[in-house]
Amino acid sequence: EAGVVQSPRYKIIEKKQPVAFWCNPISGHNTLYWYRQNLGQGPELLIRYENEEAVDDSQLPKDRFSAERLKGVDSTLKIQPAELGDSAVYLCASSLAGGSYEQYFGPGTRLTVT
Amino acid sequence: QQQVKQSPQSLIVQKGGISIINCAYENTAFDYFPWYQQFPGKGPALLIAIRPDVSEKKEGRFTISFNKSAKQFSLHIMDSQPGDSATYFCAILTGGGNKLTFGTGTQLKVEL
């Protein structure tokens, strides 16, 4: 069974530039999560999707971050414009249903903003 | 926002020894207390989880102990191996079972 796929794995951009991350969850998983993991910290939830619907985006900085999951499968997370403090690993995870402690994480995208 | 306090931040154990990582949480009832393991360059992976109505759960060399009255839970790794060297995160399932909140992580190194 293929795991959660994320791309790119690494991204280096200058501040004020836009950046996008892509995620393809495990087949059949209706719930998709985007997390941000700062160095030396645990993952922090940015947004959770149930199929196409964003059911929890309370931690997403909406002035510069946006996300979409148009067909209820893969998802894109965008930052525009990026700031130095956005440097982190962006993790995508999926689960069969919401409310599950069993989440499957992708390898993440390491973003460096210079 | 609900927090999980995890300790120690880092841990060095000799091969064959016992690794112990502790977590404490604040009020409110939760559905599950999972532990995740993360290797460098990889995403976290579920290791083991316990329900709050159970005091202990064992899977192979990994055991979770849960103390509801003290609001603490811990991970014990018996017969620690170099391959166990990784970062371990405790977590709690909050928000009616809809949000996973992670601790700050413990970097474990098992030396030969």
Short mmCIF file of C-alpha atoms in Angstrom, two decimals:
data_model
loop_
_atom_site.label_atom_id
_atom_site.label_comp_id
_atom_site.label_asym_id
_atom_site.label_seq_id
_atom_site.Cartn_x
_atom_site.Cartn_y
_atom_site.Cartn_z
CA GLU A 1 0.00 0.00 0.00
CA ALA A 2 1.41 3.36 -1.01
CA GLY A 3 1.85 5.86 1.77
CA VAL A 4 1.12 9.56 1.84
CA VAL A 5 2.99 11.28 -0.96
CA GLN A 6 4.26 14.83 -0.68
CA SER A 7 6.14 17.06 -3.05
CA PRO A 8 8.48 18.75 -3.21
CA ARG A 9 10.62 17.31 -0.44
CA TYR A 10 12.67 20.49 -0.13
CA LYS A 11 12.06 24.07 -1.10
CA ILE A 12 14.20 27.15 -0.68
CA ILE A 13 12.65 30.52 -1.48
CA GLU A 14 13.25 34.15 -0.72
CA LYS A 15 10.90 35.97 1.60
CA LYS A 16 7.83 37.50 -0.01
CA GLN A 17 7.81 34.78 -2.68
CA PRO A 18 4.90 32.34 -3.01
CA VAL A 19 5.24 28.60 -2.44
CA ALA A 20 2.95 25.60 -2.78
CA PHE A 21 3.04 22.11 -1.35
CA TRP A 22 1.20 19.11 -2.73
CA CYS A 23 -0.11 16.05 -0.94
CA ASN A 24 -1.69 12.81 -2.09
CA PRO A 25 -3.18 10.84 0.81
CA ILE A 26 -3.54 7.10 1.18
CA SER A 27 -6.25 5.77 -1.11
CA GLY A 28 -9.60 5.63 0.64
CA HIS A 29 -8.65 8.03 3.43
CA ASN A 30 -11.36 10.66 3.65
CA THR A 31 -9.63 12.86 6.21
CA LEU A 32 -6.58 14.90 5.31
CA TYR A 33 -4.47 17.05 7.61
CA TRP A 34 -1.78 19.65 7.11
CA TYR A 35 0.65 20.16 9.96
CA ARG A 36 3.60 22.45 10.48
CA GLN A 37 6.59 21.17 12.43
CA ASN A 38 9.10 23.70 13.65
CA LEU A 39 12.60 22.53 14.48
CA GLY A 40 12.67 20.64 17.76
CA GLN A 41 8.89 20.74 18.16
CA GLY A 42 5.94 18.47 17.61
CA PRO A 43 3.64 18.85 14.61
CA GLU A 44 0.94 21.52 14.93
CA LEU A 45 -2.30 21.22 13.02
CA LEU A 46 -2.97 23.85 10.39
CA ILE A 47 -6.08 22.50 8.72
CA ARG A 48 -8.20 19.36 8.58
CA TYR A 49 -10.35 18.25 5.67
CA GLU A 50 -13.23 15.81 5.68
CA ASN A 51 -13.49 14.97 1.98
CA GLU A 52 -13.63 18.38 0.27
CA GLU A 53 -14.70 20.33 3.34
CA ALA A 54 -12.27 22.18 5.58
CA VAL A 55 -13.76 21.34 8.97
CA ASP A 56 -11.01 22.85 11.15
CA ASP A 57 -8.88 25.71 9.87
CA SER A 58 -8.73 27.61 13.15
CA GLN A 59 -4.92 27.44 13.28
CA LEU A 60 -4.34 28.41 9.65
CA PRO A 61 -2.93 31.96 9.26
CA LYS A 62 -5.47 32.97 6.69
CA ASP A 63 -3.81 36.23 5.73
CA ARG A 64 -1.07 34.35 3.92
CA PHE A 65 -1.94 30.65 3.96
CA SER A 66 -4.55 28.92 1.85
CA ALA A 67 -5.39 25.31 1.15
CA GLU A 68 -7.66 23.37 -1.11
CA ARG A 69 -8.84 19.83 -1.65
CA LEU A 70 -11.06 20.22 -4.65
CA LYS A 71 -11.94 16.62 -5.47
CA GLY A 72 -11.63 15.24 -1.98
CA VAL A 73 -8.40 13.44 -2.76
CA ASP A 74 -5.14 15.34 -3.16
CA SER A 75 -4.56 18.71 -1.58
CA THR A 76 -2.43 21.82 -1.99
CA LEU A 77 -1.20 24.17 0.72
CA LYS A 78 -0.04 27.61 -0.39
CA ILE A 79 1.82 30.41 1.32
CA GLN A 80 1.83 33.86 -0.24
CA PRO A 81 3.88 35.80 0.59
CA ALA A 82 6.31 33.69 2.60
CA GLU A 83 8.00 35.12 5.68
CA LEU A 84 11.23 34.08 7.40
CA GLY A 85 9.20 32.57 10.24
CA ASP A 86 7.50 30.18 7.85
CA SER A 87 10.65 28.07 7.64
CA ALA A 88 9.57 24.65 8.90
CA VAL A 89 8.63 21.17 7.77
CA TYR A 90 5.11 20.96 6.38
CA LEU A 91 3.59 17.56 6.96
CA CYS A 92 0.54 16.06 5.34
CA ALA A 93 -1.32 13.22 7.03
CA SER A 94 -4.42 11.21 6.32
CA SER A 95 -6.76 8.91 8.18
CA LEU A 96 -9.72 6.76 7.31
CA ALA A 97 -12.07 9.07 9.16
CA GLY A 98 -12.02 12.11 11.36
CA GLY A 99 -11.51 11.69 15.06
CA SER A 100 -8.81 9.12 14.60
CA TYR A 101 -5.60 9.00 16.60
CA GLU A 102 -4.18 6.77 13.86
CA GLN A 103 -2.90 9.21 11.31
CA TYR A 104 -0.50 8.37 8.52
CA PHE A 105 2.09 11.01 7.80
CA GLY A 106 3.98 11.79 4.65
CA PRO A 107 7.72 12.59 4.71
CA GLY A 108 7.05 16.32 4.71
CA THR A 109 8.33 19.30 2.76
CA ARG A 110 11.20 21.17 4.35
CA LEU A 111 10.74 24.86 3.58
CA THR A 112 13.56 27.34 4.01
CA VAL A 113 12.75 31.02 3.59
CA THR A 114 15.80 33.24 3.15
CA GLN B 1 -5.29 25.56 23.96
CA GLN B 2 -4.68 22.17 25.45
CA GLN B 3 -1.02 21.42 26.07
CA VAL B 4 1.02 18.31 26.59
CA LYS B 5 4.24 18.61 28.54
CA GLN B 6 6.83 16.03 27.56
CA SER B 7 10.10 15.13 29.26
CA PRO B 8 12.97 14.65 28.97
CA GLN B 9 13.91 16.63 25.89
CA SER B 10 16.69 14.18 25.11
CA LEU B 11 17.71 10.80 26.43
CA ILE B 12 20.75 8.56 26.03
CA VAL B 13 20.36 4.91 26.95
CA GLN B 14 22.73 2.00 26.67
CA LYS B 15 21.75 -0.91 24.48
CA GLY B 16 19.58 -3.31 26.43
CA GLY B 17 18.49 -0.64 28.89
CA ILE B 18 15.06 0.80 29.56
CA SER B 19 14.03 4.10 27.99
CA ILE B 20 11.33 6.06 29.81
CA ILE B 21 9.58 9.12 28.42
CA ASN B 22 6.92 11.01 30.34
CA CYS B 23 4.01 13.23 29.39
CA ALA B 24 1.59 15.28 31.45
CA TYR B 25 -1.62 16.87 30.30
CA GLU B 26 -4.08 19.42 31.56
CA ASN B 27 -7.72 18.98 32.48
CA THR B 28 -10.42 17.62 30.19
CA ALA B 29 -11.09 14.10 29.14
CA PHE B 30 -9.55 12.67 26.02
CA ASP B 31 -10.27 9.74 23.82
CA TYR B 32 -6.83 8.33 23.24
CA PHE B 33 -3.21 8.83 24.19
CA PRO B 34 -1.00 7.78 21.28
CA TRP B 35 2.78 7.77 20.92
CA TYR B 36 4.45 8.52 17.62
CA GLN B 37 7.99 7.72 16.49
CA GLN B 38 9.85 9.90 14.00
CA PHE B 39 13.12 9.15 12.24
CA PRO B 40 15.15 11.94 10.61
CA GLY B 41 13.70 12.97 7.27
CA LYS B 42 10.51 10.98 7.85
CA GLY B 43 7.06 11.82 9.07
CA PRO B 44 5.87 10.60 12.48
CA ALA B 45 4.50 7.07 12.60
CA LEU B 46 2.07 5.68 15.16
CA LEU B 47 3.84 3.42 17.63
CA ILE B 48 1.26 2.54 20.27
CA ALA B 49 -1.85 4.08 21.83
CA ILE B 50 -3.89 3.68 25.00
CA ARG B 51 -7.46 4.50 26.00
CA PRO B 52 -8.04 6.44 29.25
CA ASP B 53 -9.93 3.54 30.83
CA VAL B 54 -6.86 1.30 30.65
CA SER B 55 -3.86 1.68 32.98
CA GLU B 56 -1.30 -0.12 30.87
CA LYS B 57 -0.83 -1.42 27.34
CA LYS B 58 2.06 -3.48 26.07
CA GLU B 59 3.08 -4.22 22.50
CA GLY B 60 6.35 -6.08 22.20
CA ARG B 61 9.07 -4.03 23.85
CA PHE B 62 6.88 -0.92 24.08
CA THR B 63 4.58 -0.24 27.05
CA ILE B 64 2.35 2.72 27.83
CA SER B 65 1.50 3.38 31.46
CA PHE B 66 -1.41 5.70 32.16
CA ASN B 67 -2.12 7.44 35.47
CA LYS B 68 -5.45 9.18 35.18
CA SER B 69 -5.43 10.76 38.64
CA ALA B 70 -2.01 12.28 38.06
CA LYS B 71 -2.87 13.20 34.46
CA GLN B 72 0.31 11.55 33.27
CA PHE B 73 1.24 8.84 30.82
CA SER B 74 4.58 7.38 29.92
CA LEU B 75 6.29 5.25 27.31
CA HIS B 76 8.67 2.52 28.37
CA ILE B 77 10.97 0.90 25.82
CA MET B 78 12.40 -2.32 27.18
CA ASP B 79 15.68 -3.79 25.91
CA SER B 80 16.37 -0.61 23.95
CA GLN B 81 18.14 -1.11 20.63
CA PRO B 82 20.18 1.26 18.43
CA GLY B 83 17.35 1.05 15.89
CA ASP B 84 15.08 2.68 18.46
CA SER B 85 17.10 5.87 18.16
CA ALA B 86 14.52 8.41 17.02
CA THR B 87 12.35 11.24 18.28
CA TYR B 88 9.27 10.20 20.22
CA PHE B 89 6.15 12.30 20.55
CA CYS B 90 3.30 11.77 22.94
CA ALA B 91 -0.06 13.10 21.82
CA ILE B 92 -3.60 13.53 23.00
CA LEU B 93 -6.76 13.36 20.98
CA THR B 94 -8.81 16.45 21.83
CA GLY B 95 -11.73 18.46 20.54
CA GLY B 96 -14.23 15.67 20.73
CA GLY B 97 -11.77 13.32 19.13
CA ASN B 98 -11.04 15.56 16.19
CA LYS B 99 -7.65 17.05 16.95
CA LEU B 100 -4.29 15.48 17.72
CA THR B 101 -2.11 17.66 19.96
CA PHE B 102 1.53 16.64 20.16
CA GLY B 103 4.12 17.03 22.86
CA THR B 104 7.46 18.69 22.16
CA GLY B 105 9.28 15.44 21.54
CA THR B 106 12.08 13.41 23.12
CA GLN B 107 15.19 12.64 21.13
CA LEU B 108 16.32 9.15 22.10
CA LYS B 109 19.76 7.81 21.37
CA VAL B 110 20.58 4.20 22.15
CA GLU B 111 24.30 3.59 22.37
CA LEU B 112 26.10 0.30 21.86
#
